Amino acid sequence: RDLTKLYSLHAAPTGVAALFHVRVLMAPAVRFPRRKFSVMTVEIEDVSGRAQAVWFNQPYLAQHIKAGQDLYLYGVVELKQGHRRLMNPTIEQEDELNLAPVYRLPSSSGMNQKAMRMLMRQAISLCAQREEEVFSEEFRRAHRLAPRAFAVKNVHFPDDEASLKQARRRLCFEELVTVQWMIRLRRARNKNEAGLVFSIDEAALSAFEKRLPFTLTNAQKRCLMEIKHDVTSGCAMNRLIQGDVGCGKTVLAFFAMLLAQTNGGQAALMAPTEILARQHYKELTRYFGEENCALLLGSLSAAERKREYARVASGEASFIVGTNALIQKDVTYRNLAMVVCDEQHRFGVSQRARLFSKGHSPHMLVMSATPIPRTLSLIVFGDLDISVVDELPAGRQKVSTFIIPSKKEKDMLAYIRKELLEGKQAYFVCPVIEEDEEGSIISAEGLFELLKENEFADMPIALLHGQMTSRDKNAVMDGFARGEIKALISTTVIEVGVNVKNASIMVIYGADRFGLAQLHQLRGRVGRGEEKSYCFLFPQNDEAQERLRIMTKTNNGFEIAQYDFELRGPGDYLGKRQSGIAEARFSYALSNTLLLKETQTVLENDILPRPDAFEALRRKAEAQEDVDLTEIAYN
């Protein structure tokens, strides 16, 4: 936290944390809108003018804030209805205005930042002489790396910004080298795993291809050849199919599943949501018949579950689709030969491993519709072979995207009403289900009520969100797919896989609250039919338009991902579900493309800074077959 630069309330950029020197104009006002929820407001001013400081659930602060008092506040300024508000700022002490570490503290610990900083100073002092240097002096000079003891001290308590930069670079470098080396070990181990050897029934594949309502692109044909090579090689396939929204990854999964079935095996496809699982099941039954397919969901009744489990165990069902229900301990497969994970970023390594363990070295195919810059994918998916579907099918519509300022909302809704009356359909997406006490975020429920009472009062519209029952969600989606529902007001539950060709309009409220990659996913729900399609981005804060402008310039997901990556770092791609890298101590290093390339070059040239230390890691890894190797690396 940089507490060395002061900003004025009316000159500071919105949405960015900054330090302010303010005067309190009047005593705090505390109210309790609901049980166990408080809002405290304080009128403040500085040389640039007045603003309001707002704290949630911190009523005790009222005892420490008095009218006429000067305070140093660190927080984010938000603009609401033309008024500036400083949201949940921390109160800083004048004698501590420097570069200060911020620690993640459990709410139950009773610890504050000041006490934690004092303890960390003691810890660093005690350990200073015991820091083990893993890079030789010659290696450090060659790669411009600070000594480890200097880096540990300065990453917590930097002497200046230059020292902090040096410290981070050193620790990032060390982490990236170690993690990539362990991923390479895991990849080598995977390559040595014996896999089922398939024979290729070209007649069956050709018959399936002829039934498709489209012609495979060259990119799809290339990826299919790579899948064929893997399943006939004698090693277990472990391949990622990565591609933009609508590029046709799912049909490649169906080809892979058919390869398993023609070799007498079963294929399981795991999807992150019931909506997507049902959609895949519907497509599979269309091509391969209901008698060959099974659907496993958490919402099945006891009788349905018993029937489907029996069909899977007996081998009657060759194509099995489901959510996490596929990996429950009661599910037994007769001969699981192919595992497919759709939207792989939604699943963790352990979930994939549990599905994998249901068979005897089945082939594994994972798919991701979140385009990721190549430099990052080499790390995140370093243990997978990667196929990129970099070509969209013929006829895929380009979606025209516009940023709509708040004053144009009525015009936008009038246009959409006209389009719906002409037979088209629209999605409206909101960031939350319910509004908060402040009403600061447009909610799906709030927008639904608003549209139902005004612009779309005479039209069939529906609400969809994750807290609804499976039965209600499916009823709404089926009604929308049949065209009975004209407008669907939803949360991001429709982000992946939903395919309604007649839907040609996507409206995203609070667009500034989404990452660009997620906006691109949502936009991909339209443009799937013959009609010209549109995406309207409606930001909550009109000042946030600049970041969204890339969406109006390109429909290329990889371009957007690279821009988002450079802007925001790896957070959009590396959630808790991604093993190892998600827990990277210095994962912001992944934003540094040059550092990534440098560490990759070190490994490609087999330069290990301390072979003895890495050899010990390798032995430990080989002794534990099912362990997460990256976690060993950190330990």
XYZ file of C-alpha atoms in Angstrom:
635
model
C 0.000 0.000 0.000
C 1.561 3.274 -1.136
C 1.021 5.790 1.652
C 3.597 8.238 0.294
C 1.399 10.027 -2.279
C -1.530 12.274 -1.313
C -4.520 12.792 -3.610
C -7.361 15.292 -3.432
C -10.924 13.986 -3.230
C -12.075 15.525 -6.487
C -8.913 14.915 -8.516
C -8.357 11.267 -7.577
C -9.429 8.680 -10.195
C -12.524 6.682 -9.228
C -12.133 2.990 -8.499
C -8.460 3.309 -7.482
C -7.262 3.133 -3.858
C -5.520 6.331 -2.748
C -4.506 8.337 0.336
C -6.416 11.509 1.322
C -5.815 14.141 4.004
C -9.292 15.306 5.035
C -11.116 17.275 7.721
C -14.228 15.870 9.401
C -17.111 18.358 9.065
C -19.602 16.800 11.484
C -19.966 13.871 13.856
C -20.568 10.425 12.238
C -24.140 9.299 11.519
C -24.771 5.582 12.087
C -27.892 3.712 10.974
C -28.923 0.054 10.975
C -30.962 -0.698 7.805
C -31.347 -4.292 8.929
C -30.308 -6.585 11.763
C -26.530 -6.986 12.073
C -25.886 -4.508 9.255
C -24.771 -0.924 9.854
C -23.892 2.028 7.636
C -21.823 4.890 9.027
C -21.464 8.119 7.027
C -19.154 11.054 7.702
C -19.086 14.368 5.829
C -15.480 15.267 4.935
C -13.620 17.870 2.891
C -10.172 18.747 1.628
C -8.755 21.540 -0.539
C -10.681 20.265 -3.586
C -14.146 20.168 -2.005
C -16.571 18.002 -0.052
C -17.306 14.279 -0.137
C -18.769 11.583 2.073
C -16.895 8.726 3.743
C -18.926 5.514 4.127
C -18.204 2.508 6.349
C -20.209 -0.727 6.445
C -20.441 -2.784 9.650
C -17.879 -0.706 11.560
C -20.045 1.356 13.960
C -17.299 1.318 16.610
C -15.299 3.790 14.476
C -17.774 6.495 15.481
C -16.007 6.677 18.869
C -12.721 7.663 17.178
C -13.998 10.279 14.707
C -14.903 13.799 15.868
C -16.044 16.952 14.081
C -13.087 19.211 13.200
C -10.596 16.323 13.309
C -7.938 15.910 10.594
C -7.590 12.358 9.272
C -5.506 10.434 6.771
C -7.906 8.080 4.973
C -6.928 5.375 2.495
C -9.674 4.059 0.235
C -11.479 4.063 -3.096
C -13.571 6.970 -4.342
C -16.833 6.069 -6.093
C -19.063 8.406 -8.057
C -22.789 7.975 -7.410
C -25.371 10.324 -8.901
C -22.713 13.008 -9.267
C -21.540 12.768 -5.625
C -18.174 11.435 -4.511
C -18.054 8.794 -1.781
C -14.969 7.330 -0.125
C -15.878 3.685 0.479
C -14.728 1.791 3.613
C -11.457 3.716 3.989
C -8.850 2.767 6.577
C -7.610 5.413 9.028
C -3.826 5.786 8.734
C -1.371 7.245 11.256
C 0.817 10.134 10.118
C 4.029 8.510 11.397
C 3.385 5.394 9.228
C 2.893 7.087 5.864
C 5.287 5.030 3.765
C 5.227 1.875 1.642
C 3.301 -0.448 3.961
C 2.591 -4.177 3.638
C -1.046 -5.322 3.791
C -1.697 -8.822 5.106
C -4.726 -11.046 4.677
C -6.032 -11.395 8.222
C -8.728 -13.898 9.280
C -11.672 -11.997 10.745
C -11.577 -14.293 13.786
C -7.906 -13.631 14.568
C -8.412 -10.364 16.446
C -5.256 -9.148 14.696
C -4.930 -5.774 12.976
C -2.483 -4.649 10.301
C -0.319 -2.671 12.752
C 0.228 -5.659 15.062
C 0.848 -7.968 12.125
C 3.468 -5.626 10.685
C 5.290 -5.567 14.026
C 5.319 -9.387 14.198
C 6.526 -9.666 10.599
C 9.435 -7.308 11.309
C 10.464 -9.604 14.187
C 10.084 -12.731 12.050
C 12.200 -11.333 9.221
C 14.883 -10.228 11.667
C 14.991 -13.686 13.292
C 15.177 -15.495 9.943
C 17.555 -13.118 8.163
C 20.627 -15.260 8.836
C 18.856 -18.502 7.936
C 17.624 -17.619 4.439
C 18.955 -20.303 2.100
C 20.247 -18.932 -1.200
C 19.177 -21.211 -4.062
C 20.859 -19.222 -6.861
C 24.630 -18.895 -7.235
C 26.152 -15.413 -7.353
C 27.103 -15.953 -11.002
C 23.524 -16.985 -11.882
C 22.113 -13.972 -10.007
C 24.403 -11.593 -11.887
C 23.471 -13.122 -15.244
C 19.737 -12.674 -14.551
C 19.909 -9.444 -12.515
C 18.539 -11.063 -9.355
C 18.828 -9.621 -5.855
C 20.045 -11.871 -2.982
C 17.241 -13.835 -1.316
C 17.606 -12.236 2.146
C 17.359 -8.750 0.587
C 14.276 -9.844 -1.389
C 12.437 -11.288 1.623
C 13.018 -8.176 3.703
C 12.140 -5.691 0.946
C 9.052 -7.471 -0.324
C 7.577 -6.784 3.140
C 9.265 -3.544 4.170
C 10.867 -1.920 1.120
C 13.402 0.857 1.500
C 11.900 2.470 -1.620
C 9.973 1.543 -4.765
C 13.122 0.420 -6.575
C 13.938 -2.024 -3.756
C 10.382 -3.366 -3.804
C 10.618 -3.911 -7.561
C 13.947 -5.769 -7.197
C 12.584 -7.920 -4.370
C 9.454 -8.894 -6.272
C 11.418 -9.696 -9.416
C 13.757 -12.011 -7.511
C 10.987 -13.907 -5.713
C 8.819 -14.075 -8.847
C 11.730 -15.477 -10.821
C 12.434 -18.126 -8.183
C 8.787 -19.127 -8.008
C 8.261 -19.324 -11.757
C 11.384 -21.431 -12.301
C 10.382 -23.847 -9.538
C 6.743 -24.184 -10.535
C 7.493 -24.619 -14.241
C 10.115 -27.216 -13.450
C 7.601 -29.197 -11.384
C 4.978 -28.890 -14.122
C 7.496 -30.303 -16.598
C 8.049 -33.239 -14.239
C 4.308 -33.846 -14.079
C 4.052 -33.586 -17.867
C 6.879 -36.108 -18.320
C 5.162 -38.446 -15.860
C 1.867 -38.142 -17.741
C 3.654 -38.891 -21.025
C 4.910 -42.165 -19.577
C 1.468 -43.339 -18.441
C 0.232 -46.239 -20.517
C -3.109 -45.505 -22.134
C -5.811 -47.479 -23.904
C -4.950 -48.014 -27.569
C -7.926 -47.178 -29.780
C -8.459 -48.265 -33.344
C -10.012 -45.594 -35.571
C -13.369 -46.502 -37.102
C -13.291 -44.014 -39.976
C -16.700 -45.151 -41.242
C -18.372 -44.303 -37.911
C -16.604 -40.928 -37.724
C -17.554 -40.119 -41.309
C -21.191 -41.077 -40.716
C -21.313 -38.775 -37.674
C -19.679 -35.921 -39.587
C -22.258 -36.205 -42.393
C -25.069 -35.748 -39.859
C -23.661 -32.443 -38.630
C -25.532 -29.346 -39.869
C -22.218 -27.652 -40.711
C -18.843 -28.408 -42.268
C -15.827 -28.811 -39.985
C -13.322 -25.963 -40.170
C -9.662 -26.639 -40.939
C -8.854 -25.875 -37.288
C -11.364 -28.490 -36.106
C -9.967 -31.052 -38.555
C -6.428 -30.359 -37.282
C -7.504 -30.812 -33.647
C -9.346 -34.035 -34.520
C -6.158 -35.415 -36.099
C -4.269 -34.587 -32.870
C -6.904 -36.435 -30.821
C -6.669 -39.457 -33.126
C -2.887 -39.461 -32.773
C -3.132 -39.359 -28.971
C -5.617 -42.218 -28.595
C -3.615 -44.526 -30.895
C -0.189 -43.720 -29.382
C -0.293 -46.094 -26.429
C 0.013 -43.203 -23.952
C -2.936 -41.712 -22.079
C -4.233 -38.597 -23.840
C -4.100 -35.486 -21.678
C -5.148 -32.706 -24.061
C -6.666 -29.247 -23.737
C -8.920 -27.912 -26.503
C -8.783 -24.152 -26.206
C -10.710 -21.795 -28.417
C -12.866 -18.741 -28.721
C -16.571 -18.624 -27.989
C -18.523 -20.468 -30.696
C -15.477 -22.020 -32.406
C -16.924 -25.557 -32.215
C -15.072 -27.259 -29.368
C -18.086 -29.324 -28.265
C -18.299 -31.250 -31.519
C -14.646 -32.268 -31.055
C -15.596 -33.646 -27.642
C -18.395 -35.644 -29.304
C -15.891 -37.098 -31.808
C -13.610 -38.118 -28.914
C -16.534 -39.729 -27.079
C -17.513 -41.601 -30.254
C -13.939 -42.939 -30.530
C -14.338 -44.451 -27.061
C -17.750 -45.959 -27.877
C -16.554 -47.572 -31.138
C -13.751 -49.205 -29.122
C -16.214 -50.762 -26.672
C -15.707 -48.161 -23.946
C -17.745 -45.496 -22.189
C -17.228 -41.730 -22.345
C -18.154 -39.250 -19.601
C -18.606 -35.508 -20.160
C -18.566 -33.318 -17.035
C -20.140 -29.839 -17.288
C -20.098 -27.082 -14.617
C -23.858 -26.399 -14.563
C -27.043 -28.430 -14.943
C -28.188 -26.113 -17.731
C -25.089 -26.891 -19.784
C -25.188 -30.620 -18.916
C -28.792 -30.874 -20.120
C -27.885 -29.068 -23.321
C -25.009 -31.475 -24.042
C -27.275 -34.435 -23.250
C -29.920 -33.168 -25.657
C -27.327 -32.874 -28.451
C -25.815 -36.294 -27.764
C -29.214 -38.039 -27.805
C -29.966 -36.351 -31.110
C -26.925 -37.978 -32.698
C -26.540 -41.232 -30.757
C -30.018 -41.989 -29.388
C -31.444 -41.852 -25.849
C -30.860 -45.581 -25.363
C -27.074 -44.964 -25.524
C -26.967 -41.857 -23.296
C -27.316 -41.211 -19.560
C -27.693 -37.964 -17.622
C -26.425 -37.716 -14.020
C -27.430 -34.622 -12.046
C -27.687 -33.755 -8.366
C -31.340 -32.823 -8.853
C -32.441 -36.300 -10.006
C -35.007 -38.093 -7.851
C -33.907 -41.236 -5.983
C -35.667 -43.445 -8.535
C -34.125 -41.610 -11.512
C -30.698 -41.759 -9.925
C -31.001 -45.517 -9.285
C -32.053 -46.157 -12.886
C -29.252 -44.071 -14.422
C -26.612 -45.536 -12.086
C -27.640 -49.041 -13.162
C -27.445 -48.127 -16.887
C -23.944 -46.700 -16.374
C -22.730 -49.668 -14.307
C -24.045 -52.223 -16.815
C -22.522 -50.441 -19.801
C -25.934 -49.926 -21.416
C -25.139 -46.193 -21.555
C -22.009 -45.434 -23.574
C -22.305 -41.630 -23.441
C -22.665 -40.243 -19.895
C -23.196 -36.541 -19.275
C -23.477 -34.762 -15.943
C -22.211 -32.299 -13.382
C -20.188 -33.219 -10.279
C -22.694 -36.055 -9.905
C -20.428 -38.010 -12.285
C -17.742 -38.344 -9.617
C -19.896 -39.369 -6.635
C -18.669 -42.535 -4.928
C -21.885 -44.439 -5.779
C -21.284 -44.046 -9.529
C -19.580 -47.084 -11.077
C -18.597 -47.275 -14.729
C -18.334 -50.552 -16.629
C -15.480 -49.414 -18.854
C -14.679 -45.682 -18.722
C -12.323 -45.025 -21.627
C -12.724 -41.268 -22.296
C -13.130 -38.380 -19.849
C -14.158 -34.924 -21.109
C -14.284 -31.837 -18.873
C -16.116 -28.879 -20.371
C -15.241 -25.367 -19.182
C -12.184 -26.809 -17.468
C -11.423 -23.577 -15.570
C -14.539 -24.311 -13.478
C -13.079 -27.584 -12.199
C -10.078 -28.180 -10.007
C -7.335 -30.728 -10.598
C -8.766 -32.937 -7.839
C -12.214 -33.094 -9.492
C -10.708 -34.094 -12.819
C -8.547 -36.673 -11.046
C -11.586 -38.215 -9.318
C -13.361 -38.657 -12.637
C -10.161 -40.038 -14.175
C -9.897 -42.587 -11.335
C -13.310 -44.037 -12.263
C -11.620 -45.839 -15.194
C -8.337 -47.617 -15.907
C -6.087 -44.949 -17.454
C -8.839 -43.392 -19.588
C -7.985 -40.702 -22.113
C -8.594 -37.146 -20.877
C -9.841 -34.217 -22.934
C -10.475 -30.839 -21.289
C -12.003 -27.791 -22.942
C -11.798 -24.116 -22.133
C -13.778 -21.339 -23.785
C -11.842 -18.690 -21.880
C -9.135 -17.592 -24.324
C -5.814 -17.266 -22.518
C -2.634 -15.553 -23.778
C -0.119 -18.150 -24.931
C 2.567 -17.135 -22.423
C 0.138 -17.762 -19.577
C -1.331 -20.974 -20.987
C 2.158 -22.516 -21.074
C 2.183 -22.191 -17.273
C -1.453 -22.824 -16.364
C -1.781 -25.815 -18.685
C 1.861 -26.821 -18.710
C 1.014 -30.456 -18.003
C -1.409 -30.701 -20.951
C -0.949 -30.920 -24.703
C -2.718 -27.882 -26.149
C -4.861 -27.691 -29.278
C -6.095 -24.238 -30.239
C -9.229 -23.929 -32.390
C -8.311 -20.596 -33.932
C -10.990 -20.443 -36.635
C -14.719 -19.714 -36.368
C -17.271 -21.709 -38.401
C -18.574 -20.181 -41.625
C -21.691 -18.100 -41.034
C -20.835 -17.262 -37.441
C -22.139 -13.709 -36.969
C -19.960 -10.847 -35.775
C -21.721 -9.231 -32.816
C -21.823 -5.413 -32.967
C -21.074 -4.032 -29.512
C -21.971 -0.606 -28.124
C -21.385 1.125 -24.789
C -24.629 2.774 -23.670
C -24.370 5.830 -21.373
C -27.008 6.058 -18.624
C -28.872 8.900 -20.365
C -29.523 6.621 -23.371
C -31.059 3.730 -21.410
C -34.664 4.599 -22.375
C -33.736 4.771 -26.079
C -32.006 1.378 -25.829
C -35.039 -0.262 -24.198
C -37.383 1.243 -26.817
C -35.211 -0.217 -29.595
C -35.131 -3.655 -27.945
C -38.915 -3.594 -27.488
C -39.300 -3.001 -31.243
C -36.942 -5.919 -32.021
C -38.810 -8.287 -29.681
C -42.134 -7.370 -31.282
C -40.580 -8.451 -34.601
C -39.897 -11.921 -33.207
C -36.375 -11.635 -31.817
C -35.219 -12.512 -28.276
C -32.916 -10.819 -25.778
C -30.796 -11.562 -22.712
C -30.444 -9.031 -19.891
C -27.568 -9.870 -17.533
C -26.997 -8.322 -14.088
C -24.037 -8.812 -11.717
C -26.139 -9.748 -8.646
C -29.479 -11.407 -7.846
C -30.672 -8.924 -5.211
C -29.879 -5.259 -4.630
C -27.765 -4.325 -1.607
C -29.030 -1.942 1.064
C -27.483 1.011 -0.735
C -29.093 0.071 -4.038
C -25.710 0.712 -5.641
C -25.816 -2.286 -8.005
C -28.611 -3.075 -10.442
C -29.899 -6.559 -9.614
C -31.579 -9.220 -11.732
C -34.657 -9.198 -9.502
C -34.855 -5.394 -9.535
C -34.465 -5.140 -13.304
C -37.041 -7.891 -13.865
C -39.640 -6.036 -11.797
C -38.785 -2.753 -13.533
C -39.120 -4.151 -17.057
C -42.225 -6.156 -16.198
C -43.983 -3.014 -14.969
C -42.799 -0.690 -17.754
C -41.263 -1.337 -21.194
C -42.103 -5.059 -21.402
C -45.374 -5.084 -19.440
C -47.258 -6.741 -22.311
C -44.547 -9.291 -23.193
C -43.595 -12.712 -21.784
C -40.332 -12.187 -19.877
C -38.673 -14.359 -17.209
C -36.091 -14.278 -14.429
C -33.249 -16.807 -14.130
C -30.587 -17.099 -11.413
C -28.560 -19.679 -9.530
C -30.700 -19.729 -6.386
C -33.730 -21.076 -8.242
C -34.517 -24.798 -8.113
C -33.257 -26.948 -10.969
C -36.829 -27.580 -12.085
C -37.614 -23.853 -12.273
C -34.341 -23.057 -14.059
C -34.953 -25.771 -16.644
C -38.554 -24.618 -17.208
C -37.365 -21.054 -17.847
C -34.551 -22.143 -20.200
C -36.861 -24.487 -22.120
C -39.424 -21.689 -22.514
C -36.742 -19.321 -23.774
C -35.321 -21.937 -26.162
C -38.811 -22.520 -27.612
C -39.297 -18.763 -28.119
C -42.184 -18.538 -25.644
C -40.144 -16.151 -23.460
C -39.028 -13.009 -25.272
C -36.573 -11.550 -22.741
C -34.524 -13.439 -20.170
C -33.303 -11.404 -17.181
C -30.468 -13.349 -15.625
C -27.242 -13.422 -13.677
C -24.082 -14.970 -15.185
C -25.663 -18.427 -14.900
C -26.058 -18.207 -18.712
C -22.370 -17.374 -19.205
C -21.297 -20.703 -20.686
C -22.728 -23.069 -23.234
C -26.272 -21.700 -23.541
C -27.217 -21.849 -27.207
C -30.470 -20.186 -28.380
C -30.065 -19.234 -32.029
C -33.018 -16.819 -32.119
C -31.515 -14.683 -29.321
C -29.850 -11.744 -31.069
C -29.557 -9.099 -28.310
C -27.385 -9.179 -25.187
C -27.649 -6.366 -22.624
C -25.146 -6.367 -19.758
C -26.002 -4.075 -16.852
C -23.152 -3.081 -14.528
C -20.750 -4.061 -17.331
C -17.872 -2.323 -15.538
C -18.167 -4.913 -12.748
C -17.183 -7.780 -15.068
C -13.781 -8.737 -16.440
C -13.370 -8.392 -20.196
C -12.991 -12.151 -20.622
C -16.315 -12.693 -18.870
C -18.011 -9.994 -20.967
C -16.746 -11.779 -24.066
C -18.209 -15.062 -22.784
C -21.575 -13.423 -22.201
C -21.526 -11.755 -25.609
C -20.933 -15.186 -27.113
C -24.489 -16.222 -26.203
C -25.765 -14.209 -29.198
C -24.728 -14.232 -32.841
C -25.420 -17.970 -33.150
C -28.195 -17.711 -35.733
C -28.758 -15.955 -39.036
C -29.988 -12.655 -37.540
C -27.650 -9.684 -37.065
C -26.809 -9.575 -33.351
C -26.000 -6.808 -30.894
C -24.414 -6.481 -27.450
C -25.162 -3.392 -25.338
C -22.803 -2.690 -22.436
C -24.448 -0.576 -19.767
C -21.812 0.439 -17.156
C -22.883 1.403 -13.667
C -20.257 4.115 -13.666
C -20.034 6.172 -16.871
C -16.380 6.928 -16.079
C -15.524 3.229 -16.517
C -16.145 3.266 -20.259
C -12.506 3.413 -21.335
C -11.687 -0.161 -20.218
C -14.777 -1.457 -22.024
C -13.877 0.174 -25.333
C -11.816 -2.834 -26.504
C -15.110 -4.792 -26.609
C -16.435 -2.451 -29.295
C -13.298 -2.818 -31.416
C -12.884 -6.586 -31.694
C -14.738 -9.902 -31.402
C -11.457 -11.833 -31.117
C -11.353 -13.447 -27.676
C -7.578 -13.892 -27.679
C -7.019 -10.173 -28.371
C -9.425 -9.294 -25.550
C -7.754 -11.807 -23.219
C -4.301 -10.327 -23.891
C -5.610 -6.817 -23.216
C -7.399 -7.949 -20.043
C -4.298 -9.844 -18.935
C -2.057 -6.783 -19.321
C -4.644 -4.562 -17.646
C -5.693 -6.723 -14.695
C -3.090 -9.457 -14.338
C -3.889 -13.167 -14.174
C -6.806 -12.982 -11.748
C -9.471 -13.695 -14.365
C -7.767 -16.880 -15.429
C -6.468 -18.259 -12.139
C -9.233 -18.833 -9.636
C -9.183 -21.061 -6.572
C -10.037 -24.036 -8.772
C -6.728 -23.948 -10.616
C -4.243 -26.062 -8.719
C -0.820 -24.749 -7.813
C -0.651 -21.514 -9.741
C -3.780 -20.182 -8.049
C -1.862 -20.282 -4.800
C 1.201 -18.630 -6.312
C 2.765 -16.445 -3.672
C 3.787 -13.907 -6.315
C 1.368 -14.755 -9.119
C 1.352 -11.161 -10.349
C 4.639 -12.232 -11.942
C 2.486 -13.905 -14.558
C 1.606 -10.436 -15.863
C 5.272 -9.938 -16.719
C 5.632 -11.566 -20.137
C 9.377 -10.869 -20.304
C 10.013 -12.564 -16.961
C 7.911 -15.551 -18.027
C 9.911 -15.945 -21.224
C 13.228 -15.596 -19.374
C 12.369 -18.339 -16.868
C 11.059 -20.582 -19.659
C 14.375 -20.131 -21.501
C 16.296 -21.126 -18.354
C 14.409 -24.412 -18.227
C 14.466 -25.066 -21.977
C 18.263 -24.849 -21.818
C 18.313 -27.206 -18.806
C 19.960 -24.581 -16.621
C 19.125 -25.473 -13.035
C 20.480 -22.898 -10.551
C 21.057 -25.540 -7.868
C 20.723 -29.070 -9.264
C 20.891 -30.675 -5.792
C 17.825 -28.768 -4.526
C 15.796 -29.565 -7.641
C 16.880 -33.204 -7.611
C 15.524 -33.497 -4.054
C 12.203 -32.082 -5.253
C 12.100 -34.594 -8.097
C 12.657 -37.565 -5.767
C 9.945 -36.328 -3.426
C 7.536 -35.884 -6.323
C 8.165 -39.365 -7.703
C 7.517 -40.883 -4.278
C 3.992 -39.417 -4.168
C 2.036 -40.292 -7.287
C -1.190 -38.397 -6.568
C 0.326 -35.310 -5.010
C 0.028 -31.801 -6.390
C 3.609 -31.256 -7.540
C 3.395 -27.491 -7.440
C 2.518 -27.642 -3.750
C 5.697 -29.663 -3.151
C 7.582 -26.962 -5.035
C 6.328 -24.275 -2.672
C 7.022 -26.323 0.428
